[in-house]
Coordinates of C-alpha atoms in Angstrom, one line a residue:
M322 CA 15.4 -59.6 -39.4
R323 CA 11.7 -60.7 -40.0
N324 CA 10.9 -59.3 -36.5
R325 CA 12.5 -55.9 -37.3
L326 CA 10.5 -55.7 -40.6
S327 CA 7.3 -56.5 -38.8
K328 CA 7.9 -53.8 -36.2
S329 CA 8.8 -51.4 -39.0
F330 CA 5.8 -52.2 -41.2
F331 CA 3.6 -49.2 -40.6
P332 CA 6.4 -46.6 -40.4
L333 CA 7.7 -48.0 -43.7
I334 CA 4.2 -47.8 -45.3
I335 CA 3.8 -44.2 -44.3
F336 CA 7.3 -43.3 -45.4
F337 CA 6.8 -45.0 -48.8
L338 CA 3.4 -43.4 -49.4
F339 CA 4.3 -39.8 -48.4
S340 CA 7.9 -39.7 -49.8
L341 CA 7.0 -41.3 -53.1
S342 CA 3.9 -39.1 -53.6
L343 CA 5.6 -35.9 -52.7
G344 CA 8.9 -36.7 -54.4
S345 CA 7.0 -37.6 -57.7
L346 CA 5.3 -34.2 -57.6
Y347 CA 8.7 -32.4 -57.1
I348 CA 10.3 -34.3 -60.0
K349 CA 7.2 -33.8 -62.2
N350 CA 6.6 -30.1 -61.5
I351 CA 10.0 -28.6 -60.5
G352 CA 12.8 -28.1 -63.0
P353 CA 16.1 -29.9 -62.4
K354 CA 17.9 -26.6 -62.3
S355 CA 15.6 -25.2 -59.5
V356 CA 17.7 -25.8 -56.4
G357 CA 20.0 -23.8 -54.2
D358 CA 23.6 -23.7 -55.3
Y359 CA 22.5 -25.4 -58.6
D360 CA 25.8 -24.8 -60.4
M361 CA 27.7 -26.6 -57.6
H362 CA 25.4 -29.6 -57.6
F363 CA 25.1 -29.9 -61.4
Y364 CA 28.7 -29.5 -62.1
N365 CA 30.0 -31.8 -59.3
T366 CA 27.6 -34.5 -60.5
Y367 CA 28.9 -34.1 -64.1
I368 CA 32.6 -34.2 -63.3
L369 CA 32.0 -37.2 -61.0
A370 CA 30.0 -39.0 -63.7
T371 CA 32.6 -38.3 -66.4
G372 CA 35.7 -38.6 -64.2
Q373 CA 37.0 -35.1 -64.7
F374 CA 38.4 -34.3 -61.3
N375 CA 41.7 -32.5 -61.8
D376 CA 44.1 -30.0 -60.3
N377 CA 43.5 -27.3 -63.0
F378 CA 42.0 -24.3 -61.3
K379 CA 41.1 -20.8 -62.4
S380 CA 39.8 -17.7 -60.5
D381 CA 36.1 -16.9 -61.2
L382 CA 36.1 -13.2 -61.8
E383 CA 32.3 -13.0 -61.4
N384 CA 32.5 -14.6 -57.9
H385 CA 35.0 -12.7 -55.9
N386 CA 37.9 -14.4 -57.7
M387 CA 36.9 -17.7 -56.1
K388 CA 39.2 -20.5 -57.1
K389 CA 37.3 -23.1 -59.1
M390 CA 38.1 -26.3 -61.0
V391 CA 38.1 -26.2 -64.8
F392 CA 36.3 -28.9 -66.8
V393 CA 34.8 -29.3 -70.2
G394 CA 31.5 -30.7 -71.5
P395 CA 28.7 -30.2 -74.0
E396 CA 26.8 -26.9 -73.7
N397 CA 23.4 -28.5 -74.0
F398 CA 24.2 -30.6 -70.9
L399 CA 25.9 -27.9 -68.8
N400 CA 24.3 -24.5 -69.6
L401 CA 22.4 -22.9 -66.7
N402 CA 19.6 -21.2 -68.6
G403 CA 16.5 -21.0 -66.5
A404 CA 18.3 -22.0 -63.3
D405 CA 16.8 -20.7 -60.1
Y406 CA 18.4 -20.4 -56.6
G407 CA 15.1 -19.7 -54.9
Y408 CA 13.9 -23.2 -54.1
E409 CA 12.1 -22.4 -50.8
G410 CA 8.8 -21.4 -52.5
K411 CA 8.9 -24.5 -54.6
I412 CA 9.2 -26.7 -51.5
L413 CA 6.0 -25.1 -50.2
S414 CA 4.1 -25.5 -53.5
P415 CA 4.7 -29.0 -54.9
L416 CA 1.5 -28.9 -57.0
E417 CA 2.5 -25.7 -58.9
K418 CA 4.4 -25.9 -62.1
D419 CA 7.8 -24.4 -61.9
P420 CA 7.7 -21.0 -63.8
N421 CA 11.2 -21.8 -65.2
W422 CA 10.2 -25.3 -66.4
Q423 CA 9.8 -24.4 -70.1
E424 CA 13.0 -22.3 -70.2
Q425 CA 15.0 -25.1 -68.6
L426 CA 13.5 -27.7 -71.0
D427 CA 14.4 -25.5 -74.0
S428 CA 17.9 -25.0 -72.7
Y429 CA 18.7 -28.7 -73.4
N430 CA 18.0 -28.2 -77.1
I431 CA 20.8 -25.8 -77.8
S432 CA 24.1 -26.6 -79.5
N433 CA 26.0 -29.6 -78.0
G434 CA 29.4 -28.0 -78.7
S435 CA 32.1 -28.6 -76.1
T436 CA 32.6 -25.6 -73.7
R437 CA 34.7 -24.9 -70.6
H438 CA 33.1 -24.4 -67.2
L439 CA 34.2 -23.7 -63.7
V440 CA 33.0 -25.7 -60.7
R441 CA 33.2 -25.0 -56.9
T442 CA 34.5 -28.2 -55.4
Q443 CA 33.6 -27.2 -51.8
Y444 CA 32.7 -30.7 -50.6
P445 CA 34.0 -34.2 -51.3
P446 CA 32.4 -36.0 -54.4
L447 CA 30.6 -38.6 -52.2
N448 CA 27.9 -36.0 -51.7
W449 CA 26.9 -36.6 -55.4
I450 CA 27.5 -40.3 -55.8
F451 CA 23.9 -41.3 -56.5
Q452 CA 23.3 -38.4 -58.9
A453 CA 26.4 -39.2 -60.8
I454 CA 25.4 -42.9 -61.1
G455 CA 22.0 -41.9 -62.5
L456 CA 23.5 -39.3 -64.9
K457 CA 26.1 -41.9 -66.1
I458 CA 23.4 -44.4 -66.8
G459 CA 21.4 -41.8 -68.7
M460 CA 24.4 -40.9 -70.8
L461 CA 25.2 -44.6 -71.5
L462 CA 21.6 -45.1 -72.6
H463 CA 22.0 -42.1 -74.9
Q464 CA 19.2 -40.2 -73.3
S465 CA 18.6 -36.6 -74.0
P466 CA 20.3 -34.1 -71.6
F467 CA 16.9 -33.4 -69.9
H468 CA 16.1 -37.1 -69.4
A469 CA 19.7 -37.8 -68.3
W470 CA 19.5 -35.1 -65.6
Q471 CA 16.0 -36.4 -64.5
M472 CA 17.5 -39.9 -64.2
A473 CA 20.2 -38.3 -61.9
R474 CA 17.4 -36.9 -59.7
V475 CA 15.6 -40.2 -59.6
A476 CA 18.8 -42.0 -58.6
N477 CA 19.4 -39.5 -55.8
F478 CA 15.8 -40.1 -54.6
C479 CA 16.2 -43.9 -54.8
G480 CA 19.5 -43.7 -52.8
F481 CA 17.8 -41.5 -50.1
I482 CA 14.8 -43.9 -49.8
T483 CA 17.1 -47.0 -49.6
I484 CA 19.2 -45.6 -46.8
M485 CA 16.2 -44.2 -44.9
I486 CA 14.4 -47.6 -45.1
L487 CA 17.5 -49.3 -43.7
A488 CA 17.7 -46.7 -40.8
I489 CA 14.0 -47.2 -40.0
V490 CA 14.3 -51.0 -40.0
I491 CA 17.4 -51.2 -37.8
I492 CA 16.6 -48.6 -35.2
P493 CA 14.9 -50.4 -32.2
R494 CA 13.0 -47.4 -30.9
G495 CA 12.2 -44.1 -32.6
K496 CA 11.1 -45.4 -36.0
W497 CA 8.4 -42.7 -36.2
V498 CA 11.0 -40.0 -35.6
L499 CA 13.0 -41.1 -38.6
T500 CA 9.8 -41.6 -40.6
A501 CA 8.8 -38.0 -39.8
V502 CA 12.2 -36.6 -40.8
G503 CA 12.2 -38.7 -44.0
I504 CA 8.8 -37.3 -45.2
F505 CA 9.5 -33.7 -44.1
P506 CA 9.1 -31.6 -47.3
I507 CA 12.7 -30.3 -47.2
S508 CA 14.0 -33.8 -47.0
V509 CA 11.9 -35.0 -49.9
F510 CA 12.6 -32.0 -52.1
L511 CA 16.4 -32.3 -51.6
A512 CA 16.2 -36.0 -52.2
S513 CA 14.3 -35.5 -55.5
S514 CA 16.6 -32.8 -56.7
M515 CA 20.3 -32.6 -57.7
S516 CA 21.3 -31.5 -54.2
G517 CA 24.1 -33.2 -52.3
D518 CA 22.3 -32.5 -49.0
A519 CA 20.0 -35.5 -49.2
I520 CA 22.7 -38.1 -48.5
N521 CA 23.7 -36.1 -45.4
I522 CA 20.2 -36.4 -44.1
S523 CA 19.9 -40.2 -44.8
I524 CA 23.4 -41.0 -43.5
S525 CA 22.7 -39.0 -40.3
A526 CA 19.6 -41.1 -39.8
L527 CA 21.5 -44.3 -40.4
L528 CA 24.2 -43.3 -37.9
V529 CA 21.6 -42.6 -35.2
A530 CA 19.8 -45.8 -36.0
Y531 CA 22.9 -47.9 -35.8
I532 CA 24.1 -46.3 -32.6
M533 CA 20.7 -47.0 -31.1
H534 CA 20.8 -50.6 -32.4
L535 CA 24.2 -51.2 -30.8
R536 CA 23.0 -49.5 -27.5
F537 CA 20.1 -51.8 -27.1
S538 CA 22.0 -54.8 -28.4
S539 CA 24.2 -54.5 -25.3
Q540 CA 21.2 -55.6 -23.3
Q541 CA 21.1 -59.0 -25.0
Y542 CA 24.8 -59.6 -25.9
Q543 CA 28.0 -59.4 -23.9
I544 CA 30.4 -58.0 -26.4
I545 CA 30.2 -56.2 -29.8
K546 CA 31.0 -58.3 -32.9
L547 CA 34.0 -57.4 -35.1
S548 CA 31.6 -57.0 -38.1
Q549 CA 29.6 -54.4 -36.1
I550 CA 32.8 -52.5 -35.3
I551 CA 33.8 -52.5 -39.0
K552 CA 30.3 -51.2 -40.0
L553 CA 30.6 -48.4 -37.5
M554 CA 34.1 -47.5 -38.8
G555 CA 32.6 -47.5 -42.3
L556 CA 30.0 -45.0 -41.2
V557 CA 32.6 -42.8 -39.6
L558 CA 34.6 -42.8 -42.9
I559 CA 31.5 -41.9 -44.8
I560 CA 30.6 -39.0 -42.5
F561 CA 34.1 -37.5 -42.9
N562 CA 33.7 -37.6 -46.7
L563 CA 30.3 -35.8 -46.7
K564 CA 29.9 -32.4 -45.1
V565 CA 32.6 -32.2 -42.5
A566 CA 30.4 -29.8 -40.4
Y567 CA 28.4 -32.9 -39.3
V568 CA 31.4 -34.8 -37.9
P569 CA 30.6 -33.7 -34.3
M570 CA 27.6 -36.0 -34.5
L571 CA 30.0 -38.9 -34.0
V572 CA 30.1 -38.0 -30.3
I573 CA 26.9 -40.1 -29.9
I574 CA 29.1 -43.2 -30.3
F575 CA 29.7 -42.9 -26.6
L576 CA 26.1 -44.0 -26.0
I577 CA 27.2 -47.6 -26.7
P578 CA 27.8 -49.0 -23.2
N579 CA 31.5 -49.7 -22.3
K580 CA 30.7 -53.2 -21.0
F581 CA 29.6 -54.1 -24.6
Y582 CA 32.1 -51.9 -26.6
S583 CA 34.9 -51.0 -24.3
L584 CA 36.3 -47.4 -24.1
K585 CA 39.7 -48.7 -25.3
K586 CA 38.1 -50.4 -28.4
K587 CA 36.1 -47.2 -29.1
I588 CA 39.2 -45.1 -29.0
I589 CA 41.2 -47.5 -31.2
S590 CA 38.6 -48.3 -33.8
V591 CA 36.8 -45.0 -34.1
G592 CA 40.2 -43.2 -33.8
I593 CA 41.6 -45.2 -36.7
A594 CA 38.5 -44.5 -38.8
S595 CA 38.6 -40.8 -37.9
L596 CA 42.3 -40.5 -38.7
L597 CA 41.7 -42.2 -42.1
G598 CA 38.7 -39.9 -42.7
L599 CA 40.7 -36.8 -41.8
L600 CA 43.5 -38.0 -44.1
M601 CA 41.1 -38.6 -47.0
Y602 CA 39.5 -35.2 -46.4
W603 CA 42.8 -33.4 -46.2
L604 CA 44.2 -35.1 -49.4
W605 CA 41.0 -34.3 -51.3
S606 CA 40.7 -30.7 -50.0
S607 CA 44.4 -29.9 -50.6
K608 CA 44.4 -31.2 -54.2
F609 CA 40.8 -30.6 -55.3
G610 CA 39.0 -28.5 -52.7
T611 CA 37.8 -24.9 -53.0
V612 CA 36.4 -22.4 -50.4
L613 CA 33.1 -20.7 -50.7
L614 CA 33.4 -16.9 -50.7
G615 CA 30.7 -14.4 -49.8
F616 CA 33.0 -11.4 -50.4
A617 CA 36.3 -10.5 -52.2
D618 CA 39.0 -10.5 -49.4
L619 CA 38.8 -13.8 -47.5
P620 CA 42.4 -13.5 -46.0
Q621 CA 41.5 -10.1 -44.5
N622 CA 38.3 -11.5 -42.9
I623 CA 40.2 -14.5 -41.5
L624 CA 42.9 -12.2 -40.1
F625 CA 40.2 -10.0 -38.4
V626 CA 38.5 -13.1 -36.9
K627 CA 41.9 -14.4 -35.6
E628 CA 42.6 -11.0 -34.0
H629 CA 39.2 -11.0 -32.3
L630 CA 39.0 -14.8 -31.7
I631 CA 37.5 -14.6 -28.2
T632 CA 34.8 -12.3 -29.4
A633 CA 34.2 -14.5 -32.4
L634 CA 33.8 -17.6 -30.3
F635 CA 31.4 -15.9 -27.9
S636 CA 29.5 -14.6 -30.9
V637 CA 29.2 -18.1 -32.4
I638 CA 28.0 -19.5 -29.1
I639 CA 25.4 -16.7 -28.7
F640 CA 24.2 -17.1 -32.4
T641 CA 24.0 -20.9 -32.0
L642 CA 21.9 -20.7 -28.8
N643 CA 19.6 -18.2 -30.6
I644 CA 19.0 -20.4 -33.7
P645 CA 15.4 -21.3 -32.7
F646 CA 14.5 -17.6 -32.2
Y647 CA 16.4 -16.8 -35.4
F648 CA 14.1 -19.0 -37.5
I649 CA 10.9 -18.0 -35.6
A650 CA 11.6 -14.3 -36.1
G651 CA 12.2 -15.0 -39.7
L652 CA 8.5 -15.4 -40.2
S653 CA 8.0 -11.7 -39.7
T654 CA 10.3 -10.9 -42.7
G655 CA 7.7 -12.5 -45.1
G656 CA 8.5 -14.6 -48.1
A657 CA 9.1 -18.3 -48.6
V658 CA 12.5 -18.3 -46.9
G659 CA 11.1 -17.0 -43.6
V660 CA 8.0 -19.3 -43.8
L661 CA 10.1 -22.4 -44.5
G662 CA 12.5 -21.6 -41.7
F663 CA 9.6 -21.1 -39.3
I664 CA 7.9 -24.4 -40.3
T665 CA 11.2 -26.2 -39.9
I666 CA 11.9 -25.1 -36.4
I667 CA 8.3 -25.6 -35.3
F668 CA 8.4 -29.1 -36.8
A669 CA 11.5 -29.9 -34.8
I670 CA 10.1 -28.5 -31.6
L671 CA 6.8 -30.5 -32.0
L672 CA 8.8 -33.6 -32.8
I673 CA 10.8 -33.2 -29.6
I674 CA 7.6 -32.6 -27.5
Q675 CA 5.9 -35.6 -29.0
T676 CA 8.9 -37.9 -28.5
I677 CA 9.3 -36.8 -24.9
S678 CA 5.6 -37.4 -24.2
V679 CA 5.7 -40.9 -25.7
N680 CA 8.8 -41.8 -23.7
Y681 CA 7.8 -39.9 -20.6
Q682 CA 7.7 -42.9 -18.3
S683 CA 11.3 -43.8 -19.1
I684 CA 12.4 -40.2 -18.7
N685 CA 10.5 -39.4 -15.5
I686 CA 12.4 -41.7 -13.2
N687 CA 13.6 -40.9 -9.7
V688 CA 17.3 -41.3 -9.3
S689 CA 19.2 -39.9 -6.4
K690 CA 22.9 -40.1 -7.4
L691 CA 24.3 -37.6 -9.8
S692 CA 26.3 -40.4 -11.6
E693 CA 23.0 -42.4 -12.2
R694 CA 21.3 -39.2 -13.4
I695 CA 24.0 -38.6 -15.9
M696 CA 23.9 -42.2 -17.1
L697 CA 20.1 -42.0 -17.5
Y698 CA 20.0 -38.8 -19.5
L699 CA 23.3 -39.4 -21.4
P700 CA 21.4 -39.8 -24.7
I701 CA 19.8 -36.4 -24.4
M702 CA 23.0 -34.8 -23.3
L703 CA 25.1 -36.3 -26.1
G704 CA 22.4 -35.5 -28.6
L705 CA 22.4 -31.9 -27.5
L706 CA 26.2 -31.8 -27.5
A707 CA 26.2 -33.1 -31.1
F708 CA 23.6 -30.4 -32.2
L709 CA 25.6 -27.6 -30.6
G710 CA 28.9 -28.9 -32.0
V711 CA 27.5 -29.1 -35.6
M712 CA 25.8 -25.7 -35.4
M713 CA 28.8 -23.9 -33.8
L714 CA 31.1 -25.3 -36.4
T715 CA 28.7 -24.3 -39.2
S716 CA 28.2 -20.8 -37.7
F717 CA 32.0 -20.3 -37.3
A718 CA 32.5 -21.3 -41.0
L719 CA 29.7 -18.9 -42.0
L720 CA 31.3 -16.1 -39.9
T721 CA 34.7 -16.7 -41.5
T722 CA 33.9 -17.2 -45.1
W723 CA 30.4 -15.7 -45.7
T724 CA 30.0 -12.8 -43.2
K725 CA 32.2 -9.8 -43.9
V726 CA 33.2 -8.5 -40.5
Y727 CA 36.5 -6.7 -41.2
P728 CA 36.0 -2.9 -41.6
G729 CA 36.5 -1.2 -45.0
G730 CA 36.7 -3.0 -48.3
V731 CA 33.8 -3.5 -50.7
G732 CA 30.4 -4.4 -49.4
K733 CA 28.5 -4.1 -46.1
T734 CA 30.3 -4.9 -42.8
F735 CA 28.3 -7.0 -40.3
G736 CA 28.7 -7.3 -36.6
M737 CA 30.2 -10.5 -35.1
T738 CA 26.8 -11.8 -33.9
D739 CA 25.1 -11.0 -37.2
I740 CA 26.2 -14.2 -38.9
Q741 CA 25.0 -14.5 -42.5
G742 CA 23.9 -17.5 -44.6
L743 CA 22.2 -19.9 -42.2
Q744 CA 19.5 -21.9 -43.9
A745 CA 16.7 -24.1 -42.6
R746 CA 18.0 -27.1 -44.5
Y747 CA 21.2 -27.2 -42.3
L748 CA 19.0 -28.3 -39.4
V749 CA 17.4 -31.3 -41.1
P750 CA 20.4 -33.7 -40.9
L751 CA 20.3 -33.0 -37.1
M752 CA 16.7 -34.0 -36.6
P753 CA 17.3 -37.8 -36.4
L754 CA 19.1 -36.9 -33.1
I755 CA 15.7 -36.5 -31.6
A756 CA 15.3 -40.3 -31.7
L757 CA 18.0 -40.5 -29.0
I758 CA 15.4 -39.5 -26.5
Y759 CA 14.2 -43.1 -26.8
G760 CA 17.6 -44.2 -25.6
V761 CA 16.8 -43.0 -22.1
S762 CA 16.1 -46.0 -20.0
K763 CA 16.7 -47.2 -16.4
D764 CA 18.1 -50.4 -17.9
F765 CA 21.3 -48.5 -18.6
I766 CA 21.7 -47.4 -15.0
V767 CA 21.8 -51.0 -14.1
T768 CA 24.3 -51.6 -16.9
A769 CA 26.5 -48.9 -15.5
K770 CA 26.4 -50.4 -12.0
N771 CA 27.1 -53.9 -13.3
S772 CA 30.0 -52.5 -15.3
I773 CA 31.5 -50.8 -12.3
S774 CA 31.1 -53.9 -10.1
E775 CA 32.7 -56.1 -12.8
N776 CA 35.7 -53.7 -13.1

């Protein structure tokens, strides 16, 4: 452990300095209600902190009759006065005071009478676990609503930092990749806000770090420990209970060599954890879950997609492959959204180029057999497969629930390839996959040969 900490010293110092400095600026200058989907993040945090999950739902007439969970709470805690969906410009301007700051501050001084609210429970509550802990502590300490919500932000930030530190420490190679992802402005902003996206970023980094740890451990030890299998199964369960769109990332588990963690053990242990995760997700979604709607008639849109399923699948594939160009072209539209999308994709591209250049000697190896070439470049192939799987699943969900493609009805009808709603922040939990490039090594070709000969 001491050796890991010594190797992680400089990445951790940089991570601490940049994340704490930038995060402090966001917490100090940006209002707690200035974040995308603010109502979902605030209200899910509140019902988790107060234990108000229930099966009482009502249609939200102002949001396409979307089914939402009913809960009650004090108005000074839960009003949305001064709230702002437009967070992109605030990410780019951490030194500027939020123009909605004073209005948000004043909103906590209104009547504390109990009122009924509706919340979109689109994702499992684990996404807001740190925020709920911070809010609960603030409430138990009888803090003002403003300070209680600020404590929720601080708790989210602390949870993010803790998990990222763990990931940076345990990953044997690629520490600077995780450091770069951890201090990227979108990551820090989400972590210092009420957003549930932060835990998806940090857990993604931890998954990649642990897979890389096990992959390189196979060079020193003959067989995986039971405790390591249990930890891996725990990570699988956690990922199923965050944003389910990131589940395809679990394919990178197959980077752990079979001689160390046999295919049979992988299928049994990961299969059990996945089935439990699916069961937990199904139980939660069937009893408490709601679906995000971008238009009024979801069943009609789903029916249209089903009737044109082949076209829809090809549209999703084409859209996914064009994602880099989608964000690059967004710069021409102007505004903070386009600029942030452009910065995000350029950052990812530069990080990939830098990682390849640093690990170029390991990548640029002459191998004659196709099987050896596949084994050598398996980390890159599985990383790419994970990226495509996540983005295709995300794109299909956006096509079905957020892009009106059926003709007629109310609102604009879009073409199948004109998928709406993709945001730059969706890419950030996938960035830790870039560290898998460091998993390319000729040592694993030898491992494969030995494994074949032993069998």
